[in-house]
mmCIF file of C-alpha atoms in Angstrom:
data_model
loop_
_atom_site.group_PDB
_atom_site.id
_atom_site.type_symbol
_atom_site.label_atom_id
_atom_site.label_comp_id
_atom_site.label_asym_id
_atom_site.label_seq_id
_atom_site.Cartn_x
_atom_site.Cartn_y
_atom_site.Cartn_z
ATOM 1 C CA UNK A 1 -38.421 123.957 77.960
ATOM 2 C CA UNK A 2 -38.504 121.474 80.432
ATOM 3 C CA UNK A 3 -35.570 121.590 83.523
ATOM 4 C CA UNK A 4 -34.916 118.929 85.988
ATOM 5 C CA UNK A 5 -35.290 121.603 88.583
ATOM 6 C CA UNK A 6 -38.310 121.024 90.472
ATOM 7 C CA UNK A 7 -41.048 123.350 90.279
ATOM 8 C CA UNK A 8 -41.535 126.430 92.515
ATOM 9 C CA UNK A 9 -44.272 128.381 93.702
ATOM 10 C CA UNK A 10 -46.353 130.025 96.381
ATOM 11 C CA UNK A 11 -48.743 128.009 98.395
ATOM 12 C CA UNK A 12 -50.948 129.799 100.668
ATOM 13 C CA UNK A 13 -53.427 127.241 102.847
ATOM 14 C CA UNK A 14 -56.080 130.364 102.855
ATOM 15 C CA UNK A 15 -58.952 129.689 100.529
ATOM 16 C CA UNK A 16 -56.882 126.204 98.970
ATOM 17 C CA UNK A 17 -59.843 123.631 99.209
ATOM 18 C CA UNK A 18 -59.465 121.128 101.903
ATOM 19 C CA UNK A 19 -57.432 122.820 103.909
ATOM 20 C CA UNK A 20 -58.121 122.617 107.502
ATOM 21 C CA UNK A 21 -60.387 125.976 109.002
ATOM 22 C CA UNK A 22 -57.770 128.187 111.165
ATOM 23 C CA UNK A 23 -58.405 128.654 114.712
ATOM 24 C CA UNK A 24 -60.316 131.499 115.959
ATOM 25 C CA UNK A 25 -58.321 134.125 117.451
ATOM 26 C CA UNK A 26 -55.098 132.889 115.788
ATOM 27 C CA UNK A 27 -53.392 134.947 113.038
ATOM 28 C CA UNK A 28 -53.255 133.865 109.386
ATOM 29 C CA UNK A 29 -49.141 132.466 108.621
ATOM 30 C CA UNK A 30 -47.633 134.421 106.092
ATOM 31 C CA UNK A 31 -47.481 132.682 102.955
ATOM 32 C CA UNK A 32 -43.860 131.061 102.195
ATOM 33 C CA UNK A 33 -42.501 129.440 99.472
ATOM 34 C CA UNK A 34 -42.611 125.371 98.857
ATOM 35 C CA UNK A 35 -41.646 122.858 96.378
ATOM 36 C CA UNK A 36 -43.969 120.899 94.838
ATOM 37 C CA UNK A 37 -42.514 117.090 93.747
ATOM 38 C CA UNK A 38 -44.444 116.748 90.207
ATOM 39 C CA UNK A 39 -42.676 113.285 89.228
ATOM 40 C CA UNK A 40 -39.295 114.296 87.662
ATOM 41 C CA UNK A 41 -36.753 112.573 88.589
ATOM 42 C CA UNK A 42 -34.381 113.483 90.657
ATOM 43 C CA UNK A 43 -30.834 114.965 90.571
ATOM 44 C CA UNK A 44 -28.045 115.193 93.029
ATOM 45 C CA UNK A 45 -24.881 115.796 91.029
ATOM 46 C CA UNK A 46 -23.053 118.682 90.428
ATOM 47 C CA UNK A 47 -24.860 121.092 88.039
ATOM 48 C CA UNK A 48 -22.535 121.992 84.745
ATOM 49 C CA UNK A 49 -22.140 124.577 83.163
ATOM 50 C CA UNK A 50 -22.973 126.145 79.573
ATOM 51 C CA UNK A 51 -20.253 124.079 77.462
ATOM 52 C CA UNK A 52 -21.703 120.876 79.094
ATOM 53 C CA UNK A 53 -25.402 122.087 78.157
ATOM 54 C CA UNK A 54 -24.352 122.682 74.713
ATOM 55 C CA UNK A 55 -22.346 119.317 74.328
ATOM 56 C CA UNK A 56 -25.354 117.461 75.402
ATOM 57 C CA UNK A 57 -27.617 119.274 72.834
ATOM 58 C CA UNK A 58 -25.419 118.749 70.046
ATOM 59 C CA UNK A 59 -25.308 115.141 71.018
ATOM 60 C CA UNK A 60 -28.558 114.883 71.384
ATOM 61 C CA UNK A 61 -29.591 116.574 67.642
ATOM 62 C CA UNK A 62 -26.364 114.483 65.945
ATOM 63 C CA UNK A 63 -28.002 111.280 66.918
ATOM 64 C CA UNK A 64 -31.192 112.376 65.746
ATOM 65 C CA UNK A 65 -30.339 113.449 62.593
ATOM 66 C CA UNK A 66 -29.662 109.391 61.964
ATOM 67 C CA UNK A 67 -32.462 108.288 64.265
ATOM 68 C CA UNK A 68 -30.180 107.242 66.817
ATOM 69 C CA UNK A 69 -32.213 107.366 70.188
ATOM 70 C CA UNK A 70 -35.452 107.161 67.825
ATOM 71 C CA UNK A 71 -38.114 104.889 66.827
ATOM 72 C CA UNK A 72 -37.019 102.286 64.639
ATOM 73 C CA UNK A 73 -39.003 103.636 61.684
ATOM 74 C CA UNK A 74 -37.031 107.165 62.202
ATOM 75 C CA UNK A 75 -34.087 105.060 61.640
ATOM 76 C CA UNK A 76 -34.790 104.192 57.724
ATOM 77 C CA UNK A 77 -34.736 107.383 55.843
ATOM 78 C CA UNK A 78 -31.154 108.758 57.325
ATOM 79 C CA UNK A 79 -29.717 104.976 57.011
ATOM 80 C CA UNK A 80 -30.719 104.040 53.530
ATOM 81 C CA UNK A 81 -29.572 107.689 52.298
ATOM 82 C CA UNK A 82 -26.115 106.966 53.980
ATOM 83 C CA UNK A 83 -26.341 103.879 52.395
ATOM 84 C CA UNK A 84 -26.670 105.309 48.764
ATOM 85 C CA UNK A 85 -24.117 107.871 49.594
ATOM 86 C CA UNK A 86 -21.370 104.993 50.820
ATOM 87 C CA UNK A 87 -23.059 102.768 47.832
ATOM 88 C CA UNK A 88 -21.742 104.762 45.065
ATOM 89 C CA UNK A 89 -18.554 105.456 46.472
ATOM 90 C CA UNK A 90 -18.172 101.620 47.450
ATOM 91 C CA UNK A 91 -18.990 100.418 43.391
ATOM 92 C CA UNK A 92 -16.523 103.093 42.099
ATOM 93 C CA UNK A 93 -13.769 101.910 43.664
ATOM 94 C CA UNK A 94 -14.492 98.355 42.951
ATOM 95 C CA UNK A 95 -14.476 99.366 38.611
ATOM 96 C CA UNK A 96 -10.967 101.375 39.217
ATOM 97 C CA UNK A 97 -9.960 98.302 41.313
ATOM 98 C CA UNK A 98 -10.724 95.559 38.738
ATOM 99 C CA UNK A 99 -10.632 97.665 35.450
ATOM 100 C CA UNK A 100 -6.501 98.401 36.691
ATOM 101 C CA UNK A 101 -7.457 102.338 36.324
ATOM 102 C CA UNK A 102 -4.845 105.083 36.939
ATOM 103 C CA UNK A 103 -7.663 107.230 37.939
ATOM 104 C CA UNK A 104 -10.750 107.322 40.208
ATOM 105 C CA UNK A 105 -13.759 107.213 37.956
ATOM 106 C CA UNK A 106 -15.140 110.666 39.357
ATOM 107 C CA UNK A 107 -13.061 113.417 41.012
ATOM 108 C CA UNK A 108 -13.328 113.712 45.377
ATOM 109 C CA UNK A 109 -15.037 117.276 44.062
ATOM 110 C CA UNK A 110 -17.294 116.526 41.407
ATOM 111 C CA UNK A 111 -18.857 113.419 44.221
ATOM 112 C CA UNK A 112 -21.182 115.566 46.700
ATOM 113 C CA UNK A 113 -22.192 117.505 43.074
ATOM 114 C CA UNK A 114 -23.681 114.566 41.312
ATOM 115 C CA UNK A 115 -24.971 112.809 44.307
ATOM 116 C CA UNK A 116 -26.819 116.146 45.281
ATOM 117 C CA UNK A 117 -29.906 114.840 44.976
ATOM 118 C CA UNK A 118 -29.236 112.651 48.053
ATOM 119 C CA UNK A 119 -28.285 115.001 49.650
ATOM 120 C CA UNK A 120 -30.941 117.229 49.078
ATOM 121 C CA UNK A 121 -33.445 114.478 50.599
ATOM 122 C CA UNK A 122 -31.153 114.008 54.028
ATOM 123 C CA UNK A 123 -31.529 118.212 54.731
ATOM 124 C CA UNK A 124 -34.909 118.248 53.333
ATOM 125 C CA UNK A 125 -35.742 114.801 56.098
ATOM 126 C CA UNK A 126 -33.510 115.971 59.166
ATOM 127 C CA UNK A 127 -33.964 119.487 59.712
ATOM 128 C CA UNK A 128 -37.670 119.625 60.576
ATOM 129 C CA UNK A 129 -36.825 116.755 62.815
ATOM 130 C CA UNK A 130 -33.992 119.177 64.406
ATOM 131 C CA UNK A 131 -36.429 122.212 64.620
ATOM 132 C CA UNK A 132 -39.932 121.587 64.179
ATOM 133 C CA UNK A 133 -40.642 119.480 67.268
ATOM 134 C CA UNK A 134 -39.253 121.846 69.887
ATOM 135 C CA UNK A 135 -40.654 124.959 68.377
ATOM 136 C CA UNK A 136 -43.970 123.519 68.046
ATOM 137 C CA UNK A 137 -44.417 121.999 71.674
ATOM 138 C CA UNK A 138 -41.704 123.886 73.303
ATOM 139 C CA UNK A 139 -40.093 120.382 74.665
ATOM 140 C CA UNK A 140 -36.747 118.863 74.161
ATOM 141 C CA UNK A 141 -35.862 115.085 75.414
ATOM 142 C CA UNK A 142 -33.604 116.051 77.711
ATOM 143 C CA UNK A 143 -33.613 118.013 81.350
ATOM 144 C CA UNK A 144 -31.228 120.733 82.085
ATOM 145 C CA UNK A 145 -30.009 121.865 85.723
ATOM 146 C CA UNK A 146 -29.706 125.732 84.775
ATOM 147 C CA UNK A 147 -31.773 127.801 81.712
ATOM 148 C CA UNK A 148 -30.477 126.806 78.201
ATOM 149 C CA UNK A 149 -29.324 130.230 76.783
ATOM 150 C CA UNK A 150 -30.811 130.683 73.325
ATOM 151 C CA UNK A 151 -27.033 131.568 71.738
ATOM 152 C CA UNK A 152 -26.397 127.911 73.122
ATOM 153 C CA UNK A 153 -29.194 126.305 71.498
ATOM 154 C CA UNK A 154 -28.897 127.573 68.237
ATOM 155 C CA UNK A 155 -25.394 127.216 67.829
ATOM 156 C CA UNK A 156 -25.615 123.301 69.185
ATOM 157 C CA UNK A 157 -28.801 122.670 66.571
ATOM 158 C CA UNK A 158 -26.826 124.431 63.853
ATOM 159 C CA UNK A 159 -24.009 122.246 64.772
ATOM 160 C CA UNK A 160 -25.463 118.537 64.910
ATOM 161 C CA UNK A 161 -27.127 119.490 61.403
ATOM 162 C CA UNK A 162 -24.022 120.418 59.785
ATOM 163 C CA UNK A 163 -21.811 117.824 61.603
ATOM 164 C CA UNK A 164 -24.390 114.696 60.267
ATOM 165 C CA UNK A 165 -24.073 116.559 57.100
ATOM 166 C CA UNK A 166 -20.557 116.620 56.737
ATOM 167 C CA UNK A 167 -20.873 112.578 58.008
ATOM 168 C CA UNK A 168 -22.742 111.800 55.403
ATOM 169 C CA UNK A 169 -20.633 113.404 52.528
ATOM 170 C CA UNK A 170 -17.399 113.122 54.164
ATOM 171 C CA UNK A 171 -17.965 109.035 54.590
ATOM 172 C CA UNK A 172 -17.914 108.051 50.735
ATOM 173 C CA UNK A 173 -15.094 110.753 49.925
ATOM 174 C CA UNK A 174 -12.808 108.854 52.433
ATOM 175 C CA UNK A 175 -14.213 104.943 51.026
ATOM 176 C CA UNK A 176 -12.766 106.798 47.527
ATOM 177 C CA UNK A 177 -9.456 107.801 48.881
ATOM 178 C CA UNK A 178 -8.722 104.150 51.031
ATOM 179 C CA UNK A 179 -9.745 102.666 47.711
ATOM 180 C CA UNK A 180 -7.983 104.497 45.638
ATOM 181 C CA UNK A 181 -4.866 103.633 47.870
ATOM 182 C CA UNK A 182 -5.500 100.143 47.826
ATOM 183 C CA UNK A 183 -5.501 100.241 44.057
ATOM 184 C CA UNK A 184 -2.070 101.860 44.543
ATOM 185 C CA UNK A 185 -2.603 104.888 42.741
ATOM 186 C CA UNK A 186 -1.169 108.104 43.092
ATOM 187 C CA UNK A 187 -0.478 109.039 46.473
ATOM 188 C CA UNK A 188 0.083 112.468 46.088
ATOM 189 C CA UNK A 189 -2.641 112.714 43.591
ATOM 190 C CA UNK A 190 -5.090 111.200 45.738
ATOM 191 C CA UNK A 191 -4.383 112.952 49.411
ATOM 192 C CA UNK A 192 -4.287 116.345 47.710
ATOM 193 C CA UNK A 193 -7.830 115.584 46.021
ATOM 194 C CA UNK A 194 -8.969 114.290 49.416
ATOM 195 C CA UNK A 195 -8.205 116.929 51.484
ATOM 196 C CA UNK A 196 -9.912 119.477 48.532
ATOM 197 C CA UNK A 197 -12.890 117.486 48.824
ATOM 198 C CA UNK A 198 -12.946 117.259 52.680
ATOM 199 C CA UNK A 199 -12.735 122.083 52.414
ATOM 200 C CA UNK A 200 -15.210 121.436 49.904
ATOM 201 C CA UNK A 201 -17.644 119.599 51.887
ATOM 202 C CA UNK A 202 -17.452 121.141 54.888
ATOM 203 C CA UNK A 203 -18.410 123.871 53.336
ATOM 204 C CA UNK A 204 -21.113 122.895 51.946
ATOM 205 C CA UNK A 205 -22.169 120.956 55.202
ATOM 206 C CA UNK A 206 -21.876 124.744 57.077
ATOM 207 C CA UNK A 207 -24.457 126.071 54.262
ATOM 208 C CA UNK A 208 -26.788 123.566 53.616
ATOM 209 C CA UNK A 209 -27.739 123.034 57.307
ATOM 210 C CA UNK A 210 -28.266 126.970 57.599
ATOM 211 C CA UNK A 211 -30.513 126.898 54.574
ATOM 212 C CA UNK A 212 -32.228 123.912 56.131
ATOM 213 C CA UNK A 213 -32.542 124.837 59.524
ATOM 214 C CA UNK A 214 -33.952 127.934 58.919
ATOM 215 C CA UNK A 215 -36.769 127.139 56.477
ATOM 216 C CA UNK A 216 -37.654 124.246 58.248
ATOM 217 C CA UNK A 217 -37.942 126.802 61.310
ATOM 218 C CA UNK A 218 -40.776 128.689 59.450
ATOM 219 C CA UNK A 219 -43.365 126.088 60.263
ATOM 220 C CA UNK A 220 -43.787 123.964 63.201
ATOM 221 C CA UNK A 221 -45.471 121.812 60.906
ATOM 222 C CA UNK A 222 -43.131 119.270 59.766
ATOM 223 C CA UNK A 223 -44.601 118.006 56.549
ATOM 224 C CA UNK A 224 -44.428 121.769 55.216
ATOM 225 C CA UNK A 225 -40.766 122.107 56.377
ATOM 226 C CA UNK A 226 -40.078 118.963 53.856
ATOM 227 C CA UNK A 227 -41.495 120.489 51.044
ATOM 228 C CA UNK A 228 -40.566 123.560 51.415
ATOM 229 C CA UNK A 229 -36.676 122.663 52.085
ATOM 230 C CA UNK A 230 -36.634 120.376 48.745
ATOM 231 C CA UNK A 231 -37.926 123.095 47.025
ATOM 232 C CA UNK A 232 -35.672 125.454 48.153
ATOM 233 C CA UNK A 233 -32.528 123.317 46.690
ATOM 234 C CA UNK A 234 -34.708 122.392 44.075
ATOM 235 C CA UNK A 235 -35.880 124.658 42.550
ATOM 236 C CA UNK A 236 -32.514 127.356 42.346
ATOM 237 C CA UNK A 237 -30.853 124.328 40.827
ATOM 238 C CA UNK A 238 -33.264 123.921 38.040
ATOM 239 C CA UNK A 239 -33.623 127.550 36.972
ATOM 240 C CA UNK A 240 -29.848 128.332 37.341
ATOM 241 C CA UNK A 241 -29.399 125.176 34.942
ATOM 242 C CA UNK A 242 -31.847 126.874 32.334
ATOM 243 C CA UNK A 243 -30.220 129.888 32.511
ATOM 244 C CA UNK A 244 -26.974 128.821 32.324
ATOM 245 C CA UNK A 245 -28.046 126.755 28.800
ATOM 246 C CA UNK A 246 -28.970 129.893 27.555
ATOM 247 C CA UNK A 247 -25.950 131.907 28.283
ATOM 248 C CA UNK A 248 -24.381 128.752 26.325
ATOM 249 C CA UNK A 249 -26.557 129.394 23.484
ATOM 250 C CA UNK A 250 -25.723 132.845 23.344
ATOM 251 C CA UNK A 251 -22.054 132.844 23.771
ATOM 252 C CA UNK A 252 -22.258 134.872 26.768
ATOM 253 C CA UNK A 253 -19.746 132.236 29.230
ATOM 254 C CA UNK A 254 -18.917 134.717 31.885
ATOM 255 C CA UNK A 255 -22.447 135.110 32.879
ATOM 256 C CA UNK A 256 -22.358 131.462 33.365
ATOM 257 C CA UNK A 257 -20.577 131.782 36.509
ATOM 258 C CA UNK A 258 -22.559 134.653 38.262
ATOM 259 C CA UNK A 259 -25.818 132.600 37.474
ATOM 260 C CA UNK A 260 -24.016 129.942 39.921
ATOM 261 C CA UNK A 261 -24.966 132.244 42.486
ATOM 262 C CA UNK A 262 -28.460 131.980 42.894
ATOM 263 C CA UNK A 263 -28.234 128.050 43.831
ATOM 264 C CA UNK A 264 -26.567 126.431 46.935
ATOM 265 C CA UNK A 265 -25.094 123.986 45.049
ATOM 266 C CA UNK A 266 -23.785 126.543 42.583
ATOM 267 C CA UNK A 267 -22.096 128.274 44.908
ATOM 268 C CA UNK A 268 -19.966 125.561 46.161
ATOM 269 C CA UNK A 269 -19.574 124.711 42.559
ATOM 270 C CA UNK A 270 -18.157 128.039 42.018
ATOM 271 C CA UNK A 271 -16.065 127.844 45.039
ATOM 272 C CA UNK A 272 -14.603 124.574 44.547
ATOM 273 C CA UNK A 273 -13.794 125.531 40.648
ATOM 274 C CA UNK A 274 -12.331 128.980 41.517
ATOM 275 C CA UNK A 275 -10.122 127.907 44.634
ATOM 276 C CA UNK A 276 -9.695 124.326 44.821
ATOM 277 C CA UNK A 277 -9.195 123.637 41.375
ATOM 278 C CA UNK A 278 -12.149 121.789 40.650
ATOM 279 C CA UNK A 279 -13.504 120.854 37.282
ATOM 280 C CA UNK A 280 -17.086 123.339 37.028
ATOM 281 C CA UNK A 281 -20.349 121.325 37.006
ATOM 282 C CA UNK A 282 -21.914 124.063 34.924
ATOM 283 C CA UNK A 283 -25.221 122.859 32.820
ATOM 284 C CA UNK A 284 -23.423 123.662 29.365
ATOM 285 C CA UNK A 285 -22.626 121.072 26.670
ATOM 286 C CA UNK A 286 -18.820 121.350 28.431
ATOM 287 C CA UNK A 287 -17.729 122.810 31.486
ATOM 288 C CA UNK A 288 -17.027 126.841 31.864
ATOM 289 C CA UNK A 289 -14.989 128.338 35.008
ATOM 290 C CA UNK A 290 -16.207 130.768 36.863
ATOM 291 C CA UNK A 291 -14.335 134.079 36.490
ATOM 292 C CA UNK A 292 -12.206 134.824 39.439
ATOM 293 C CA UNK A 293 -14.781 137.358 40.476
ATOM 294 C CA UNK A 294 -17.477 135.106 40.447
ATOM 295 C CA UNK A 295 -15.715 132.726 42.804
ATOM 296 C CA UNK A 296 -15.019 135.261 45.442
ATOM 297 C CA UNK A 297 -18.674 136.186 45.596
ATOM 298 C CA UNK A 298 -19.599 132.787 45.385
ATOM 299 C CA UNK A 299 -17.387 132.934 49.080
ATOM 300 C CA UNK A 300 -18.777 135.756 50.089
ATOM 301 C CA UNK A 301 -22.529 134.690 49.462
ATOM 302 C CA UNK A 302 -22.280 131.454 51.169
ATOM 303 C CA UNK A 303 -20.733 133.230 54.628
ATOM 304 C CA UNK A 304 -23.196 135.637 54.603
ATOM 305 C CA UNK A 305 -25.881 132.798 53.581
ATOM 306 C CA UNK A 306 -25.105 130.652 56.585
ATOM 307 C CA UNK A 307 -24.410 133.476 59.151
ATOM 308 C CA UNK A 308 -27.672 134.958 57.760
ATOM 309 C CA UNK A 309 -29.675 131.967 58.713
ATOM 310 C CA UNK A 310 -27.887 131.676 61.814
ATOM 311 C CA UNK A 311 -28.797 135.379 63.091
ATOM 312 C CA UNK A 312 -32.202 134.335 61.697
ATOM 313 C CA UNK A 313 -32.485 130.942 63.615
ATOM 314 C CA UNK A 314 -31.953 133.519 67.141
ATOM 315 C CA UNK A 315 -34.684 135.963 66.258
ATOM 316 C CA UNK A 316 -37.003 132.521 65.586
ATOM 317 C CA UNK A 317 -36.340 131.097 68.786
ATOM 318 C CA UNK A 318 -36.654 134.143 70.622
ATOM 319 C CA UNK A 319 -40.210 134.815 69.377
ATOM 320 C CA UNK A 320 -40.898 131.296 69.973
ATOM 321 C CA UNK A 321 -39.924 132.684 74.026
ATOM 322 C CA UNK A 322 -36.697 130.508 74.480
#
């Protein structure tokens, strides 16, 4: 990784082309150490410490994540997703504001569920921009005055990706809730599903940039990380449907719940239905909750999920030699 410090090395004249023939007689100088000025530029402030290091990173990725500080073509894919994700939000409120509903069409819950698919395509886009640049050329846009430690890195990447996740599904949840306030519903009602939403989200935010980050960090390559990140959320989501229709079939509802397990976006489900008293999202003709067991390991599974890919993003970046 690059450092603002400038380059040090040893310099010897003997045996360095052009340099000028010693005197007879005269003994050779020991060799001592210079500084060679290779074009950065310079710095004369006070060097900070870690927490300013890691401030600076996370800034740095955030901004990225919506092409902020990018090309203007890097700009598109974050903005019109954002835009979907505030679009939706934005035409719901307008139909519970002109129809005179006592409701919000769609629960703050059941929102970051059935616009998944957006969400899906942000994670899938923005991660391999996070990781797949610096691990394949071993660069990063900014200089530091000290060595980045790796535990810094990590946790400042893994932070920016959940933070512009947590943006971009916290934004339409609070569009719903001013809405719903200006339509003068509930207010009770409406803070309390707010603020279940907001738990919910984060959540999800904390586990979806793990998952993202670290199988985008598999490849250096970042067309591969795409694919392989929307397949990933894909693909769980579509087997975990099938087998959930077929525990409907057979009458067999509690399995329903555990099968939520093997699909990020089952596990919040699970979580959100079990603690936060969320209506289940299950792919059944109506909706099943999860046993009370199933919800807990649904908790359990995303913790150990994201601190999984966090202990795996350190071993990457240390074979990578950061």
């Amino acid at each position: 990784m690059p450092t603002d410090a400038p380059a040090t090395g040893n310099s010897g004249a003997t045996g360095k082309p052009g340099a000028p023939a010693e005197a007879p007689g005269t003994s050779t100088p020991a060799a001592t150490d210079v500084i060679h000025d290779i074009g950065y530029r310079h710095y004369e402030g006070p060097r900070l410490g870690r927490g300013y290091a890691r401030r600076s990173l996370f800034t740095q990725s955030l901004r990225a994540a919506y092409g902020l500080g990018r090309s203007a073509k890097s700009k598109v894919p974050p903005a019109l997703l954002f835009g979907i994700m505030c679009l939706v939000a934005l035409i719901l409120v307008a139909v519970a504001i002109g129809t005179s509903m006592d409701e919000l069409p769609l629960e703050y819950t059941d929102y970051a569920i059935y616009l998944q698919p957006v969400i899906f395509l942000f994670i899938a886009a923005q991660a391999p921009v996070s990781v797949s640049r610096d691990l394949r050329f071993r660069t990063v846009p900014l200089y530091f005055s000290r060595p980045v430690e790796r535990l810094d890195y990590v946790s400042a990447k893994y932070a920016a990706m959940a933070g512009a996740l947590f943006i971009l599904t916290a934004t339409p949840l609070l569009i719903l809730y001013v809405g719903a306030l200006l339509a003068k519903l509930d207010f009770t009602d409406q803070t309390k599903g707010f603020a279940q939403a907001l738990l919910s989200v984060a959540l999800l935010s904390v586990l979806f940039a793990g998952i993202g980050l670290a199988i985008a960090a598999l490849t250096p390559r970042r067309g591969f990380g795409v694919a392989a990140v929307i397949a990933a959320f894909i693909v769980p989501f579509g087997a975990v449907g099938a087998l959930q229709g077929i525990a409907w079939e057979q009458d067999n509802l509690g399995a329903i719940g555990w099968f939520a397990l093997f699909s990020p976006i089952g596990i919040i489900d699970n979580i959100q239905s079990t603690f936060l008293g969320a209506t289940p999202s299950t792919a059944s003709p109506e909706p099943v909750d999860p046993s009370t067991a199933a919800g807990g390991a649904a908790l359990l599974v995303a913790l150990a999920l994201a601190a999984g890919c966090f202990l795996f993003l350190l071993r990457r970046y240390r074979k990578a030699g950061l």
